[in-house]
């Protein structure tokens, strides 16, 4: 378990009583913690905190931390903390361009193999940068082939335009918005919708069945990607969770928040406990008595 010495927070549970107008049902979607949420602490700390706070699993951000790249090391953390890996985030960020070399398809192959080794069903990947021209040209079809080859979801994440001196720079190809492209599976990131200035609820609706994975965070529309604790920004985090609950959605909700300003481990854990409580409560869906709320 965690090493903070603090008592495990008691999180509020959604009501489970039948009301006159229906019943409360919590959908099947597990709630996981991204190991990026504990940075600058390491991957092992992410497992410890996720276990201590009662998350359902973790999403491993493949990073410069050697443990995040090592199937055997991660498997030991899974066993020690009884905390499954539910997703792998491929090292396709700007700051991870040197992790596992520079060849992007090799990064995706290695990420898929890591997911298989750990029993994770989803690999999160960012769209190519525009300067990765060859990679970008075959990206949409290529991620579908990899998904078929490995039997995992490759969920392409929505990004945002870069802005500098009042100008908007298109840094991604075929684009930062996944909606118009033929991706089979998509990750919706609610901090990125804030930075992009788009309607997150409309994007979730437009994606329909293709929405396979959710990065739950918040933002206030800053040009910088903020990843605030949900409920601390302007994004419709609760509404998006409510929409997914109505669908009885069975993807994974991943808390990917920035806790770098936390001065102590206790402050970081308080933020992540608040984020988990927000997710659990807003996933509670009221459905008509005897109904199932419909499918995705």
Tab-separated table of C-alpha atoms in Angstrom:
chain	number	residue	atom	x	y	z
A	1	UNK	CA	0.000	0.000	0.000
A	2	UNK	CA	1.049	3.667	-0.039
A	3	UNK	CA	3.753	4.966	2.267
A	4	UNK	CA	2.241	8.298	3.264
A	5	UNK	CA	1.139	7.191	6.725
A	6	UNK	CA	-2.194	8.919	6.252
A	7	UNK	CA	-5.533	7.207	6.702
A	8	UNK	CA	-7.253	6.059	3.554
A	9	UNK	CA	-9.923	8.615	2.633
A	10	UNK	CA	-13.516	7.496	2.845
A	11	UNK	CA	-15.152	8.293	-0.487
A	12	UNK	CA	-18.874	8.960	-0.703
A	13	UNK	CA	-20.850	6.221	-2.411
A	14	UNK	CA	-23.618	6.917	-4.916
A	15	UNK	CA	-27.105	6.372	-3.514
A	16	UNK	CA	-28.450	2.906	-4.199
A	17	UNK	CA	-32.065	3.286	-3.120
A	18	UNK	CA	-35.002	2.994	-5.494
A	19	UNK	CA	-36.868	6.258	-6.004
A	20	UNK	CA	-40.365	6.881	-7.292
A	21	UNK	CA	-38.962	8.008	-10.644
A	22	UNK	CA	-36.477	5.206	-11.155
A	23	UNK	CA	-33.363	3.567	-9.806
A	24	UNK	CA	-29.736	4.589	-9.514
A	25	UNK	CA	-27.325	2.391	-11.410
A	26	UNK	CA	-23.552	2.744	-11.675
A	27	UNK	CA	-22.352	1.637	-15.130
A	28	UNK	CA	-19.673	-0.948	-15.758
A	29	UNK	CA	-16.942	1.587	-16.556
A	30	UNK	CA	-13.939	1.202	-14.224
A	31	UNK	CA	-12.202	4.325	-12.893
A	32	UNK	CA	-8.412	4.251	-13.242
A	33	UNK	CA	-5.537	6.547	-12.330
A	34	UNK	CA	-2.963	7.614	-14.884
A	35	UNK	CA	0.536	7.261	-13.491
A	36	UNK	CA	1.178	10.686	-15.066
A	37	UNK	CA	-1.117	12.112	-12.375
A	38	UNK	CA	1.514	11.620	-9.660
A	39	UNK	CA	4.404	13.288	-11.549
A	40	UNK	CA	7.119	14.136	-10.468
A	41	UNK	CA	6.708	10.993	-8.374
A	42	UNK	CA	7.371	7.756	-10.221
A	43	UNK	CA	5.339	4.930	-11.712
A	44	UNK	CA	5.524	2.779	-8.577
A	45	UNK	CA	4.110	5.686	-6.546
A	46	UNK	CA	1.207	5.829	-8.993
A	47	UNK	CA	0.334	2.196	-8.260
A	48	UNK	CA	0.652	2.773	-4.507
A	49	UNK	CA	-1.603	5.828	-4.489
A	50	UNK	CA	-4.172	4.218	-6.802
A	51	UNK	CA	-4.364	1.232	-4.442
A	52	UNK	CA	-4.547	3.370	-1.318
A	53	UNK	CA	-7.362	5.566	-2.650
A	54	UNK	CA	-9.450	2.727	-4.098
A	55	UNK	CA	-9.095	3.194	-7.856
A	56	UNK	CA	-10.035	0.232	-10.047
A	57	UNK	CA	-6.721	0.167	-11.914
A	58	UNK	CA	-4.059	2.294	-13.559
A	59	UNK	CA	-3.156	3.626	-16.963
A	60	UNK	CA	0.621	3.460	-17.376
A	61	UNK	CA	2.178	6.444	-19.091
A	62	UNK	CA	5.280	5.086	-20.834
A	63	UNK	CA	7.812	7.666	-19.753
A	64	UNK	CA	11.501	8.087	-19.013
A	65	UNK	CA	10.922	6.149	-15.771
A	66	UNK	CA	12.459	2.726	-16.636
A	67	UNK	CA	9.731	0.849	-14.725
A	68	UNK	CA	7.055	2.313	-17.006
A	69	UNK	CA	8.796	0.647	-19.964
A	70	UNK	CA	9.360	-2.765	-18.380
A	71	UNK	CA	6.675	-5.478	-18.476
A	72	UNK	CA	8.296	-7.533	-15.715
A	73	UNK	CA	8.639	-4.542	-13.393
A	74	UNK	CA	5.064	-3.487	-14.019
A	75	UNK	CA	3.816	-7.031	-13.442
A	76	UNK	CA	5.471	-6.999	-10.013
A	77	UNK	CA	3.638	-3.752	-9.172
A	78	UNK	CA	0.347	-5.255	-10.368
A	79	UNK	CA	0.840	-8.228	-8.055
A	80	UNK	CA	2.127	-6.246	-5.078
A	81	UNK	CA	-0.669	-3.676	-5.078
A	82	UNK	CA	-3.392	-5.912	-6.558
A	83	UNK	CA	-3.905	-3.106	-9.052
A	84	UNK	CA	-4.450	-4.073	-12.717
A	85	UNK	CA	-3.121	-2.142	-15.679
A	86	UNK	CA	-6.176	-1.188	-17.729
A	87	UNK	CA	-4.429	0.878	-20.402
A	88	UNK	CA	-1.014	1.784	-21.771
A	89	UNK	CA	-0.310	5.308	-22.977
A	90	UNK	CA	2.186	5.061	-25.833
A	91	UNK	CA	5.217	7.409	-25.715
A	92	UNK	CA	3.928	9.633	-28.523
A	93	UNK	CA	4.003	12.937	-26.633
A	94	UNK	CA	6.392	15.690	-27.636
A	95	UNK	CA	8.342	15.137	-24.395
A	96	UNK	CA	8.664	11.372	-24.975
A	97	UNK	CA	9.988	11.531	-28.535
A	98	UNK	CA	13.235	9.798	-27.466
A	99	UNK	CA	11.586	7.021	-25.436
A	100	UNK	CA	11.922	3.703	-27.310
A	101	UNK	CA	13.712	5.432	-30.168
A	102	UNK	CA	12.368	7.787	-32.801
A	103	UNK	CA	10.526	5.372	-35.108
A	104	UNK	CA	6.813	5.927	-34.301
A	105	UNK	CA	5.434	2.611	-35.573
A	106	UNK	CA	7.955	0.740	-33.448
A	107	UNK	CA	6.701	2.686	-30.421
A	108	UNK	CA	3.150	1.547	-31.150
A	109	UNK	CA	4.180	-2.085	-31.663
A	110	UNK	CA	6.053	-2.062	-28.357
A	111	UNK	CA	3.105	-0.400	-26.602
A	112	UNK	CA	0.740	-3.073	-27.917
A	113	UNK	CA	3.071	-5.858	-26.806
A	114	UNK	CA	3.319	-4.265	-23.358
A	115	UNK	CA	-0.483	-4.089	-23.173
A	116	UNK	CA	-0.758	-7.785	-24.070
A	117	UNK	CA	1.871	-8.762	-21.504
A	118	UNK	CA	-0.080	-6.950	-18.771
A	119	UNK	CA	-3.611	-7.816	-19.863
A	120	UNK	CA	-4.503	-4.214	-20.709
A	121	UNK	CA	-7.196	-3.838	-23.362
A	122	UNK	CA	-6.414	-0.311	-24.557
A	123	UNK	CA	-3.426	1.573	-25.936
A	124	UNK	CA	-3.781	5.357	-25.993
A	125	UNK	CA	-1.958	7.130	-28.803
A	126	UNK	CA	-1.645	10.746	-29.902
A	127	UNK	CA	-2.022	11.637	-33.584
A	128	UNK	CA	1.216	12.233	-35.509
A	129	UNK	CA	2.957	15.585	-35.641
A	130	UNK	CA	2.850	17.248	-39.041
A	131	UNK	CA	6.602	16.844	-39.510
A	132	UNK	CA	6.178	13.035	-39.228
A	133	UNK	CA	4.911	13.004	-42.803
A	134	UNK	CA	5.311	9.340	-43.709
A	135	UNK	CA	3.862	8.210	-40.373
A	136	UNK	CA	0.939	10.617	-40.719
A	137	UNK	CA	0.098	9.510	-44.263
A	138	UNK	CA	-0.728	5.950	-43.236
A	139	UNK	CA	-1.788	6.624	-39.654
A	140	UNK	CA	-5.557	6.089	-39.773
A	141	UNK	CA	-5.328	2.747	-41.571
A	142	UNK	CA	-2.191	1.767	-39.669
A	143	UNK	CA	-3.698	1.990	-36.189
A	144	UNK	CA	-6.621	-0.144	-37.346
A	145	UNK	CA	-4.227	-2.814	-38.659
A	146	UNK	CA	-2.329	-2.815	-35.356
A	147	UNK	CA	-5.571	-3.151	-33.398
A	148	UNK	CA	-6.472	-6.196	-35.458
A	149	UNK	CA	-2.983	-7.670	-35.189
A	150	UNK	CA	-2.766	-7.415	-31.388
A	151	UNK	CA	-6.431	-7.597	-30.434
A	152	UNK	CA	-6.350	-4.367	-28.411
A	153	UNK	CA	-8.040	-1.016	-28.813
A	154	UNK	CA	-5.804	1.713	-30.179
A	155	UNK	CA	-7.715	4.750	-28.973
A	156	UNK	CA	-6.528	7.917	-30.722
A	157	UNK	CA	-6.695	10.974	-28.483
A	158	UNK	CA	-8.197	14.354	-29.327
A	159	UNK	CA	-5.603	17.118	-29.179
A	160	UNK	CA	-5.766	20.890	-29.787
A	161	UNK	CA	-4.267	23.562	-32.038
A	162	UNK	CA	-1.067	25.162	-30.797
A	163	UNK	CA	-1.269	28.932	-30.324
A	164	UNK	CA	1.545	31.453	-30.292
A	165	UNK	CA	1.413	35.267	-30.512
A	166	UNK	CA	-2.218	35.171	-31.467
A	167	UNK	CA	-1.667	32.683	-34.274
A	168	UNK	CA	-3.017	29.153	-34.461
A	169	UNK	CA	-0.570	26.467	-35.526
A	170	UNK	CA	-1.763	23.120	-36.880
A	171	UNK	CA	0.750	20.775	-35.278
A	172	UNK	CA	-1.004	17.449	-35.885
A	173	UNK	CA	-1.813	15.396	-38.984
A	174	UNK	CA	-4.289	14.324	-40.148
A	175	UNK	CA	-5.595	16.703	-37.464
A	176	UNK	CA	-6.110	17.324	-33.766
A	177	UNK	CA	-9.870	16.615	-33.934
A	178	UNK	CA	-10.623	12.874	-34.274
A	179	UNK	CA	-14.317	13.283	-35.147
A	180	UNK	CA	-13.976	13.622	-38.965
A	181	UNK	CA	-11.456	10.781	-39.279
A	182	UNK	CA	-12.207	7.073	-39.534
A	183	UNK	CA	-10.695	5.978	-36.229
A	184	UNK	CA	-12.323	2.859	-34.827
A	185	UNK	CA	-11.620	3.901	-31.225
A	186	UNK	CA	-11.029	7.331	-29.694
A	187	UNK	CA	-9.847	8.701	-26.349
A	188	UNK	CA	-11.693	11.862	-25.303
A	189	UNK	CA	-9.555	14.161	-23.144
A	190	UNK	CA	-11.503	16.920	-21.388
A	191	UNK	CA	-8.457	19.073	-20.682
A	192	UNK	CA	-7.697	19.048	-24.407
A	193	UNK	CA	-11.252	20.125	-25.287
A	194	UNK	CA	-10.750	23.107	-22.967
A	195	UNK	CA	-7.503	24.098	-24.685
A	196	UNK	CA	-9.061	23.592	-28.122
A	197	UNK	CA	-12.124	25.643	-27.190
A	198	UNK	CA	-14.587	22.989	-28.373
A	199	UNK	CA	-17.785	21.638	-26.844
A	200	UNK	CA	-16.768	18.460	-25.020
A	201	UNK	CA	-20.316	17.189	-24.653
A	202	UNK	CA	-20.970	17.667	-28.370
A	203	UNK	CA	-17.734	15.838	-29.204
A	204	UNK	CA	-18.675	12.938	-26.918
A	205	UNK	CA	-22.071	12.723	-28.610
A	206	UNK	CA	-20.589	12.943	-32.101
A	207	UNK	CA	-18.129	10.133	-31.404
A	208	UNK	CA	-20.910	7.753	-30.373
A	209	UNK	CA	-19.729	4.148	-30.189
A	210	UNK	CA	-16.200	5.168	-31.197
A	211	UNK	CA	-15.634	6.787	-27.786
A	212	UNK	CA	-13.687	3.981	-26.114
A	213	UNK	CA	-11.685	5.749	-23.414
A	214	UNK	CA	-12.019	8.928	-21.336
A	215	UNK	CA	-9.261	11.077	-19.872
A	216	UNK	CA	-11.137	12.886	-17.125
A	217	UNK	CA	-9.663	16.266	-16.246
A	218	UNK	CA	-10.720	19.896	-16.418
A	219	UNK	CA	-9.495	23.162	-17.876
A	220	UNK	CA	-10.352	26.832	-18.124
A	221	UNK	CA	-9.481	27.352	-21.780
A	222	UNK	CA	-5.850	28.354	-21.325
A	223	UNK	CA	-3.554	27.868	-24.349
A	224	UNK	CA	-1.620	25.540	-22.033
A	225	UNK	CA	-2.922	22.031	-21.387
A	226	UNK	CA	-4.027	22.369	-17.744
A	227	UNK	CA	-5.358	18.974	-16.578
A	228	UNK	CA	-7.156	20.379	-13.540
A	229	UNK	CA	-9.044	18.245	-11.045
A	230	UNK	CA	-12.541	17.749	-12.524
A	231	UNK	CA	-14.948	20.364	-11.224
A	232	UNK	CA	-12.254	23.055	-10.951
A	233	UNK	CA	-12.538	24.328	-14.531
A	234	UNK	CA	-15.152	25.117	-17.142
A	235	UNK	CA	-15.571	21.738	-18.828
A	236	UNK	CA	-18.838	19.765	-18.576
A	237	UNK	CA	-17.111	16.877	-16.813
A	238	UNK	CA	-20.173	15.796	-14.885
A	239	UNK	CA	-22.401	16.029	-17.947
A	240	UNK	CA	-20.046	13.890	-20.027
A	241	UNK	CA	-19.956	11.256	-17.291
A	242	UNK	CA	-23.740	11.406	-17.107
A	243	UNK	CA	-24.007	10.866	-20.860
A	244	UNK	CA	-21.757	7.816	-20.637
A	245	UNK	CA	-23.717	6.479	-17.674
A	246	UNK	CA	-26.954	6.790	-19.635
A	247	UNK	CA	-25.371	4.654	-22.366
A	248	UNK	CA	-24.227	2.099	-19.770
A	249	UNK	CA	-20.804	2.710	-21.280
A	250	UNK	CA	-18.157	0.079	-20.529
A	251	UNK	CA	-14.985	1.919	-21.516
A	252	UNK	CA	-12.463	3.169	-18.950
A	253	UNK	CA	-12.529	6.510	-17.144
A	254	UNK	CA	-8.952	7.586	-16.419
A	255	UNK	CA	-8.112	10.469	-14.100
A	256	UNK	CA	-5.261	12.284	-15.826
A	257	UNK	CA	-4.729	15.388	-13.717
A	258	UNK	CA	-1.798	17.653	-12.935
A	259	UNK	CA	-0.729	17.521	-9.267
A	260	UNK	CA	2.698	19.123	-9.694
A	261	UNK	CA	1.746	22.028	-7.435
A	262	UNK	CA	1.055	19.714	-4.514
A	263	UNK	CA	3.606	20.513	-1.807
A	264	UNK	CA	3.295	17.171	-0.048
A	265	UNK	CA	2.187	13.637	-0.781
A	266	UNK	CA	-0.877	14.278	1.394
A	267	UNK	CA	-1.927	17.221	-0.793
A	268	UNK	CA	-1.450	15.127	-3.944
A	269	UNK	CA	-3.537	12.298	-2.505
A	270	UNK	CA	-6.262	14.761	-1.486
A	271	UNK	CA	-6.514	16.009	-5.086
A	272	UNK	CA	-6.653	12.470	-6.458
A	273	UNK	CA	-9.219	11.379	-3.858
A	274	UNK	CA	-11.387	14.371	-4.828
A	275	UNK	CA	-11.045	13.446	-8.504
A	276	UNK	CA	-12.054	9.843	-7.821
A	277	UNK	CA	-15.086	10.903	-5.767
A	278	UNK	CA	-16.179	13.231	-8.577
A	279	UNK	CA	-15.971	10.413	-11.117
A	280	UNK	CA	-17.819	7.885	-8.980
A	281	UNK	CA	-20.659	10.246	-8.074
A	282	UNK	CA	-21.179	11.559	-11.592
A	283	UNK	CA	-21.196	8.060	-13.067
A	284	UNK	CA	-24.315	7.300	-11.032
A	285	UNK	CA	-27.175	7.220	-13.540
A	286	UNK	CA	-30.868	7.352	-12.775
A	287	UNK	CA	-32.772	4.995	-15.078
A	288	UNK	CA	-36.470	4.178	-15.228
A	289	UNK	CA	-37.501	1.320	-12.992
A	290	UNK	CA	-37.075	-1.921	-14.926
A	291	UNK	CA	-35.161	-0.160	-17.716
A	292	UNK	CA	-31.571	-0.540	-18.805
A	293	UNK	CA	-30.906	3.002	-19.982
A	294	UNK	CA	-30.154	1.929	-23.516
A	295	UNK	CA	-26.900	0.904	-25.131
A	296	UNK	CA	-23.902	2.936	-26.146
